[in-house]
PDB file of C-alpha atoms in Angstrom:
ATOM      1  CA  GLN A  13     -41.018  91.580 129.338  1.00 60.00           C
ATOM      2  CA  GLN A  14     -38.188  90.376 127.398  1.00 63.00           C
ATOM      3  CA  GLN A  15     -35.036  89.831 129.362  1.00 77.00           C
ATOM      4  CA  VAL A  16     -31.359  91.452 128.023  1.00 85.00           C
ATOM      5  CA  LYS A  17     -28.671  89.397 130.051  1.00 92.00           C
ATOM      6  CA  GLN A  18     -25.086  91.708 129.813  1.00 95.00           C
ATOM      7  CA  SER A  19     -22.576  90.205 130.799  1.00 96.00           C
ATOM      8  CA  PRO A  20     -19.557  90.912 131.965  1.00 97.00           C
ATOM      9  CA  GLN A  21     -20.103  92.755 135.461  1.00 95.00           C
ATOM     10  CA  SER A  22     -17.502  94.508 135.526  1.00 97.00           C
ATOM     11  CA  LEU A  23     -13.767  94.393 132.955  1.00 97.00           C
ATOM     12  CA  ILE A  24      -9.884  95.168 133.602  1.00 98.00           C
ATOM     13  CA  VAL A  25      -8.227  96.686 130.725  1.00 98.00           C
ATOM     14  CA  GLN A  26      -4.440  96.843 129.836  1.00 98.00           C
ATOM     15  CA  LYS A  27      -5.059  99.859 128.318  1.00 98.00           C
ATOM     16  CA  GLY A  28      -4.452  99.806 124.691  1.00 98.00           C
ATOM     17  CA  GLY A  29      -6.436  95.978 124.907  1.00 98.00           C
ATOM     18  CA  ILE A  30      -9.835  94.833 123.970  1.00 98.00           C
ATOM     19  CA  SER A  31     -12.399  95.396 125.508  1.00 98.00           C
ATOM     20  CA  ILE A  32     -15.648  92.589 125.673  1.00 97.00           C
ATOM     21  CA  ILE A  33     -18.619  93.047 126.220  1.00 98.00           C
ATOM     22  CA  ASN A  34     -22.678  91.078 125.556  1.00 96.00           C
ATOM     23  CA  CYS A  35     -25.761  91.200 125.554  1.00 94.00           C
ATOM     24  CA  ALA A  36     -27.967  88.717 125.119  1.00 92.00           C
ATOM     25  CA  TYR A  37     -31.855  89.135 124.502  1.00 85.00           C
ATOM     26  CA  GLU A  38     -35.264  86.421 123.710  1.00 82.00           C
ATOM     27  CA  ASN A  39     -37.036  88.502 121.226  1.00 69.00           C
ATOM     28  CA  THR A  40     -36.901  87.742 118.378  1.00 64.00           C
ATOM     29  CA  ALA A  41     -38.434  91.938 117.401  1.00 69.00           C
ATOM     30  CA  PHE A  42     -36.010  94.172 116.562  1.00 73.00           C
ATOM     31  CA  ASP A  43     -35.468  97.300 114.723  1.00 77.00           C
ATOM     32  CA  TYR A  44     -33.622  99.020 117.008  1.00 84.00           C
ATOM     33  CA  PHE A  45     -29.509  98.389 119.782  1.00 88.00           C
ATOM     34  CA  PRO A  46     -28.230  99.990 121.206  1.00 92.00           C
ATOM     35  CA  TRP A  47     -26.312 100.877 124.499  1.00 96.00           C
ATOM     36  CA  TYR A  48     -24.996 103.986 126.900  1.00 97.00           C
ATOM     37  CA  GLN A  49     -22.420 104.496 127.924  1.00 98.00           C
ATOM     38  CA  GLN A  50     -22.095 106.554 131.609  1.00 97.00           C
ATOM     39  CA  PHE A  51     -19.180 108.560 133.025  1.00 97.00           C
ATOM     40  CA  PRO A  52     -19.004 108.069 137.313  1.00 94.00           C
ATOM     41  CA  GLY A  53     -21.517 111.149 138.437  1.00 93.00           C
ATOM     42  CA  LYS A  54     -23.389 111.944 134.792  1.00 95.00           C
ATOM     43  CA  GLY A  55     -26.747 110.427 132.733  1.00 96.00           C
ATOM     44  CA  PRO A  56     -26.719 107.593 130.552  1.00 97.00           C
ATOM     45  CA  ALA A  57     -25.442 109.208 127.085  1.00 97.00           C
ATOM     46  CA  LEU A  58     -26.641 106.581 123.619  1.00 96.00           C
ATOM     47  CA  LEU A  59     -22.514 105.701 122.623  1.00 97.00           C
ATOM     48  CA  ILE A  60     -23.428 103.960 118.963  1.00 95.00           C
ATOM     49  CA  ALA A  61     -26.450 101.980 117.930  1.00 92.00           C
ATOM     50  CA  ILE A  62     -27.183  99.053 115.589  1.00 89.00           C
ATOM     51  CA  ARG A  63     -30.170  97.908 113.308  1.00 85.00           C
ATOM     52  CA  PRO A  64     -31.646  94.373 112.393  1.00 77.00           C
ATOM     53  CA  ASP A  65     -30.189  94.939 108.959  1.00 81.00           C
ATOM     54  CA  VAL A  66     -26.662  95.131 108.839  1.00 84.00           C
ATOM     55  CA  SER A  67     -24.354  92.315 111.411  1.00 86.00           C
ATOM     56  CA  GLU A  68     -22.365  94.556 112.346  1.00 93.00           C
ATOM     57  CA  LYS A  69     -21.188  99.144 113.095  1.00 94.00           C
ATOM     58  CA  LYS A  70     -18.583 100.630 113.539  1.00 96.00           C
ATOM     59  CA  GLU A  71     -17.773 103.807 115.591  1.00 95.00           C
ATOM     60  CA  GLY A  72     -14.545 104.828 115.303  1.00 96.00           C
ATOM     61  CA  ARG A  73     -13.302 102.755 118.402  1.00 97.00           C
ATOM     62  CA  PHE A  74     -16.102 100.955 119.001  1.00 97.00           C
ATOM     63  CA  THR A  75     -17.683  98.155 117.599  1.00 97.00           C
ATOM     64  CA  ILE A  76     -21.032  96.289 117.754  1.00 95.00           C
ATOM     65  CA  SER A  77     -21.368  92.495 116.403  1.00 91.00           C
ATOM     66  CA  PHE A  78     -24.661  91.276 115.985  1.00 85.00           C
ATOM     67  CA  ASN A  79     -25.074  86.834 116.454  1.00 85.00           C
ATOM     68  CA  LYS A  80     -28.836  86.618 114.843  1.00 81.00           C
ATOM     69  CA  SER A  81     -27.983  82.347 115.585  1.00 84.00           C
ATOM     70  CA  ALA A  82     -27.204  82.424 118.595  1.00 86.00           C
ATOM     71  CA  LYS A  83     -29.704  86.192 120.292  1.00 86.00           C
ATOM     72  CA  GLN A  84     -26.879  88.516 120.792  1.00 89.00           C
ATOM     73  CA  PHE A  85     -24.807  91.274 120.650  1.00 90.00           C
ATOM     74  CA  SER A  86     -21.458  92.655 121.653  1.00 95.00           C
ATOM     75  CA  LEU A  87     -19.602  95.757 122.364  1.00 97.00           C
ATOM     76  CA  HIS A  88     -16.073  95.727 121.601  1.00 97.00           C
ATOM     77  CA  ILE A  89     -13.328  98.410 122.260  1.00 98.00           C
ATOM     78  CA  MET A  90     -10.943  98.505 120.518  1.00 98.00           C
ATOM     79  CA  ASP A  91      -7.058  99.966 121.714  1.00 98.00           C
ATOM     80  CA  SER A  92      -9.056 100.390 125.043  1.00 98.00           C
ATOM     81  CA  GLN A  93      -8.070 103.543 126.965  1.00 98.00           C
ATOM     82  CA  PRO A  94      -8.207 105.585 130.951  1.00 97.00           C
ATOM     83  CA  GLY A  95     -10.701 107.762 128.939  1.00 97.00           C
ATOM     84  CA  ASP A  96     -12.847 104.783 128.171  1.00 98.00           C
ATOM     85  CA  SER A  97     -13.277 103.799 132.370  1.00 98.00           C
ATOM     86  CA  ALA A  98     -17.091 103.857 132.708  1.00 97.00           C
ATOM     87  CA  THR A  99     -20.158 101.729 132.509  1.00 97.00           C
ATOM     88  CA  TYR A 100     -21.879 100.432 129.886  1.00 98.00           C
ATOM     89  CA  PHE A 101     -25.557  98.928 128.713  1.00 96.00           C
ATOM     90  CA  CYS A 102     -26.823  97.609 126.171  1.00 94.00           C
ATOM     91  CA  ALA A 103     -30.715  98.088 125.824  1.00 91.00           C
ATOM     92  CA  PHE A 104     -33.270  97.179 124.016  1.00 85.00           C
ATOM     93  CA  PRO A 105     -36.710  98.575 122.458  1.00 83.00           C
ATOM     94  CA  ASN A 106     -39.628  97.302 125.474  1.00 77.00           C
ATOM     95  CA  TYR A 107     -42.191  95.684 122.374  1.00 66.00           C
ATOM     96  CA  GLY A 108     -44.190  94.329 125.201  1.00 57.00           C
ATOM     97  CA  GLY A 109     -46.403  95.885 128.047  1.00 49.00           C
ATOM     98  CA  SER A 110     -44.613  99.377 128.585  1.00 48.00           C
ATOM     99  CA  GLN A 111     -44.659 101.060 125.056  1.00 56.00           C
ATOM    100  CA  GLY A 112     -41.805 102.556 123.742  1.00 67.00           C
ATOM    101  CA  ASN A 113     -39.029 102.328 126.865  1.00 79.00           C
ATOM    102  CA  LEU A 114     -36.377 100.842 126.240  1.00 85.00           C
ATOM    103  CA  ILE A 115     -35.034  97.504 128.746  1.00 87.00           C
ATOM    104  CA  PHE A 116     -31.744  98.356 130.273  1.00 91.00           C
ATOM    105  CA  GLY A 117     -29.250  95.490 131.655  1.00 92.00           C
ATOM    106  CA  LYS A 118     -28.069  95.288 134.457  1.00 94.00           C
ATOM    107  CA  GLY A 119     -24.686  97.095 133.261  1.00 95.00           C
ATOM    108  CA  THR A 120     -20.494  96.449 132.922  1.00 97.00           C
ATOM    109  CA  LYS A 121     -18.103  98.450 134.521  1.00 97.00           C
ATOM    110  CA  LEU A 122     -15.209  98.779 132.398  1.00 98.00           C
ATOM    111  CA  SER A 123     -11.818  99.695 134.347  1.00 98.00           C
ATOM    112  CA  VAL A 124      -9.173 100.156 131.578  1.00 98.00           C
ATOM    113  CA  LYS A 125      -5.469 100.152 133.932  1.00 97.00           C
ATOM    114  CA  PRO A 126      -2.849 102.415 132.792  1.00 94.00           C
TER     115      PRO A 126
ATOM    116  CA  ASN B   3     -29.491 123.507 124.627  1.00 68.00           C
ATOM    117  CA  ALA B   4     -29.789 122.112 127.245  1.00 84.00           C
ATOM    118  CA  GLY B   5     -31.396 119.054 126.521  1.00 95.00           C
ATOM    119  CA  VAL B   6     -32.346 117.048 130.668  1.00 97.00           C
ATOM    120  CA  THR B   7     -32.216 118.668 132.975  1.00 97.00           C
ATOM    121  CA  GLN B   8     -33.066 117.242 136.601  1.00 98.00           C
ATOM    122  CA  THR B   9     -33.839 119.288 139.286  1.00 97.00           C
ATOM    123  CA  PRO B  10     -32.341 118.900 142.388  1.00 97.00           C
ATOM    124  CA  LYS B  11     -29.141 117.554 141.772  1.00 97.00           C
ATOM    125  CA  PHE B  12     -29.312 115.684 145.588  1.00 97.00           C
ATOM    126  CA  ARG B  13     -31.802 115.976 148.194  1.00 97.00           C
ATOM    127  CA  ILE B  14     -32.148 113.943 151.622  1.00 97.00           C
ATOM    128  CA  LEU B  15     -35.484 112.908 152.884  1.00 97.00           C
ATOM    129  CA  LYS B  16     -37.102 111.604 156.245  1.00 97.00           C
ATOM    130  CA  ILE B  17     -39.383 108.993 155.753  1.00 97.00           C
ATOM    131  CA  GLY B  18     -42.599 109.546 155.384  1.00 97.00           C
ATOM    132  CA  GLN B  19     -41.687 113.816 153.719  1.00 97.00           C
ATOM    133  CA  SER B  20     -42.310 113.686 150.347  1.00 97.00           C
ATOM    134  CA  MET B  21     -40.617 116.026 147.314  1.00 97.00           C
ATOM    135  CA  THR B  22     -41.522 116.624 143.206  1.00 98.00           C
ATOM    136  CA  LEU B  23     -37.186 115.802 141.476  1.00 98.00           C
ATOM    137  CA  GLN B  24     -38.362 117.935 138.042  1.00 98.00           C
ATOM    138  CA  CYS B  25     -37.596 117.162 134.779  1.00 98.00           C
ATOM    139  CA  THR B  26     -37.617 119.816 132.026  1.00 98.00           C
ATOM    140  CA  GLN B  27     -36.396 119.687 128.619  1.00 97.00           C
ATOM    141  CA  ASP B  28     -35.751 121.441 125.334  1.00 96.00           C
ATOM    142  CA  MET B  29     -36.210 119.330 122.425  1.00 95.00           C
ATOM    143  CA  ASN B  30     -39.188 119.261 121.016  1.00 95.00           C
ATOM    144  CA  HIS B  31     -39.593 115.373 122.311  1.00 94.00           C
ATOM    145  CA  ASN B  32     -43.414 113.810 122.407  1.00 92.00           C
ATOM    146  CA  TYR B  33     -41.799 111.045 125.054  1.00 93.00           C
ATOM    147  CA  MET B  34     -40.367 111.633 128.037  1.00 95.00           C
ATOM    148  CA  TYR B  35     -39.624 108.581 130.579  1.00 95.00           C
ATOM    149  CA  TRP B  36     -38.084 108.884 135.146  1.00 97.00           C
ATOM    150  CA  TYR B  37     -35.783 105.798 135.697  1.00 96.00           C
ATOM    151  CA  ARG B  38     -34.313 104.746 139.181  1.00 97.00           C
ATOM    152  CA  GLN B  39     -30.995 103.745 139.115  1.00 97.00           C
ATOM    153  CA  ASP B  40     -29.911 100.948 141.710  1.00 94.00           C
ATOM    154  CA  PRO B  41     -26.003  99.942 141.683  1.00 87.00           C
ATOM    155  CA  GLY B  42     -25.690  96.800 139.117  1.00 83.00           C
ATOM    156  CA  MET B  43     -28.909  96.886 138.540  1.00 86.00           C
ATOM    157  CA  GLY B  44     -28.704  98.659 136.018  1.00 89.00           C
ATOM    158  CA  LEU B  45     -32.049 101.510 134.680  1.00 93.00           C
ATOM    159  CA  LYS B  46     -35.406 100.296 135.634  1.00 93.00           C
ATOM    160  CA  LEU B  47     -38.061 103.058 134.423  1.00 93.00           C
ATOM    161  CA  ILE B  48     -40.902 103.735 137.019  1.00 96.00           C
ATOM    162  CA  TYR B  49     -43.043 106.152 134.697  1.00 95.00           C
ATOM    163  CA  TYR B  50     -43.417 107.086 131.247  1.00 93.00           C
ATOM    164  CA  SER B  51     -44.949 109.652 129.055  1.00 94.00           C
ATOM    165  CA  VAL B  52     -45.397 109.726 125.392  1.00 91.00           C
ATOM    166  CA  GLY B  53     -47.772 113.537 125.349  1.00 92.00           C
ATOM    167  CA  ALA B  54     -48.476 115.758 127.524  1.00 94.00           C
ATOM    168  CA  GLY B  55     -51.746 114.483 129.423  1.00 95.00           C
ATOM    169  CA  ILE B  56     -50.926 110.453 128.878  1.00 94.00           C
ATOM    170  CA  THR B  57     -48.646 108.632 131.063  1.00 95.00           C
ATOM    171  CA  ASP B  58     -47.989 105.629 131.502  1.00 92.00           C
ATOM    172  CA  LYS B  59     -47.165 102.371 134.330  1.00 93.00           C
ATOM    173  CA  GLY B  60     -43.656 101.342 134.441  1.00 91.00           C
ATOM    174  CA  GLU B  61     -41.972  98.794 135.992  1.00 90.00           C
ATOM    175  CA  VAL B  62     -41.409  99.646 139.499  1.00 94.00           C
ATOM    176  CA  PRO B  63     -44.627 102.682 140.118  1.00 96.00           C
ATOM    177  CA  ASN B  64     -45.103 102.514 143.109  1.00 96.00           C
ATOM    178  CA  GLY B  65     -44.779 104.985 145.673  1.00 96.00           C
ATOM    179  CA  TYR B  66     -44.336 107.371 142.406  1.00 98.00           C
ATOM    180  CA  ASN B  67     -46.502 110.012 141.113  1.00 97.00           C
ATOM    181  CA  VAL B  68     -46.095 111.982 137.643  1.00 98.00           C
ATOM    182  CA  SER B  69     -48.224 114.553 135.378  1.00 96.00           C
ATOM    183  CA  ARG B  70     -47.004 115.425 132.459  1.00 97.00           C
ATOM    184  CA  SER B  71     -49.225 118.941 132.223  1.00 97.00           C
ATOM    185  CA  THR B  72     -46.692 120.466 129.479  1.00 97.00           C
ATOM    186  CA  THR B  73     -44.313 118.806 126.177  1.00 96.00           C
ATOM    187  CA  GLU B  74     -41.325 120.052 127.842  1.00 97.00           C
ATOM    188  CA  ASP B  75     -42.486 119.545 131.464  1.00 98.00           C
ATOM    189  CA  PHE B  76     -42.514 115.980 133.498  1.00 98.00           C
ATOM    190  CA  PRO B  77     -42.247 116.073 137.413  1.00 98.00           C
ATOM    191  CA  LEU B  78     -41.405 112.985 139.519  1.00 98.00           C
ATOM    192  CA  ARG B  79     -43.669 113.367 143.009  1.00 98.00           C
ATOM    193  CA  LEU B  80     -42.310 111.007 145.536  1.00 97.00           C
ATOM    194  CA  GLU B  81     -44.976 110.219 149.172  1.00 90.00           C
ATOM    195  CA  LEU B  82     -44.850 109.236 151.498  1.00 94.00           C
ATOM    196  CA  ALA B  83     -40.516 108.192 150.930  1.00 96.00           C
ATOM    197  CA  ALA B  84     -39.154 105.368 152.171  1.00 97.00           C
ATOM    198  CA  PRO B  85     -35.782 103.839 153.244  1.00 96.00           C
ATOM    199  CA  SER B  86     -36.382 101.488 149.998  1.00 96.00           C
ATOM    200  CA  GLN B  87     -36.540 104.936 147.433  1.00 97.00           C
ATOM    201  CA  THR B  88     -32.712 105.598 148.248  1.00 97.00           C
ATOM    202  CA  SER B  89     -31.986 105.854 144.441  1.00 97.00           C
ATOM    203  CA  VAL B  90     -30.581 107.507 142.221  1.00 98.00           C
ATOM    204  CA  TYR B  91     -32.962 108.929 139.834  1.00 98.00           C
ATOM    205  CA  PHE B  92     -32.950 109.421 135.738  1.00 98.00           C
ATOM    206  CA  CYS B  93     -34.991 111.294 133.447  1.00 98.00           C
ATOM    207  CA  ALA B  94     -34.680 110.768 129.745  1.00 96.00           C
ATOM    208  CA  SER B  95     -36.640 111.669 126.891  1.00 95.00           C
ATOM    209  CA  SER B  96     -35.717 111.088 123.333  1.00 92.00           C
ATOM    210  CA  TYR B  97     -38.518 112.067 120.174  1.00 89.00           C
ATOM    211  CA  ARG B  98     -40.154 109.195 118.630  1.00 81.00           C
ATOM    212  CA  GLY B  99     -40.035 106.269 122.183  1.00 77.00           C
ATOM    213  CA  SER B 100     -37.880 103.205 122.414  1.00 74.00           C
ATOM    214  CA  ASN B 101     -36.013 103.363 118.004  1.00 74.00           C
ATOM    215  CA  THR B 102     -34.715 106.800 118.932  1.00 81.00           C
ATOM    216  CA  GLU B 103     -31.940 108.266 120.748  1.00 89.00           C
ATOM    217  CA  ALA B 104     -32.719 108.680 124.175  1.00 92.00           C
ATOM    218  CA  PHE B 105     -31.089 111.760 126.128  1.00 95.00           C
ATOM    219  CA  PHE B 106     -31.087 111.557 130.417  1.00 97.00           C
ATOM    220  CA  GLY B 107     -30.668 113.982 133.128  1.00 97.00           C
ATOM    221  CA  GLN B 108     -27.781 114.535 135.153  1.00 97.00           C
ATOM    222  CA  GLY B 109     -29.836 112.464 136.983  1.00 97.00           C
ATOM    223  CA  THR B 110     -30.923 113.160 141.119  1.00 97.00           C
ATOM    224  CA  ARG B 111     -29.472 111.556 144.217  1.00 97.00           C
ATOM    225  CA  LEU B 112     -31.525 110.487 146.137  1.00 97.00           C
ATOM    226  CA  THR B 113     -30.741 108.931 149.813  1.00 97.00           C
ATOM    227  CA  VAL B 114     -34.101 108.452 152.773  1.00 97.00           C
ATOM    228  CA  VAL B 115     -32.831 108.273 156.079  1.00 96.00           C
TER     229      VAL B 115
END
């Protein structure tokens, strides 16, 4: 089964700083790479996603960048705000045994200090 | 538009008891999933369904059962609850599978004592 390795496990950033979360993957074949955001007591919700025809996607303060040679995706949160404090998951479509589902990283708990 | 609705939100079970976690979606999605979330471990797939009448095992199916008699509903059954099943359970749905957005419910926090 495809493995997704997410780092760091936790991250503390000052307000206005840049938060960077990385995900490394194994399989070279993919067509979709989403990031999910989860607030305490809530279910995950899609934050931003990228498809392989682009190397970077930006939505507001959130940017996904893709390094194909390193097999790595990164989520950058610019001008981090206390409201961004949440757990972030990268995910990867499972084209192996269990078709049709996402394989999630273990998550990064982000705390943005005021 | 309610999205994905899970009930109950919280439940305490005694070892050996059974229960059903309810999940319903109103988006007419074919794909539905059950995940469990344990601290620091991400989300692990228990069961999934690609349409009414079709279900399949995920990564951690032992101790659970599912059914999918309608497009809208995907209940998860726990038989003979064990402490290892203490977790937060999330139901999700998507329109076309793993390369489209998954919509999650609010979760059910289950404690087995």
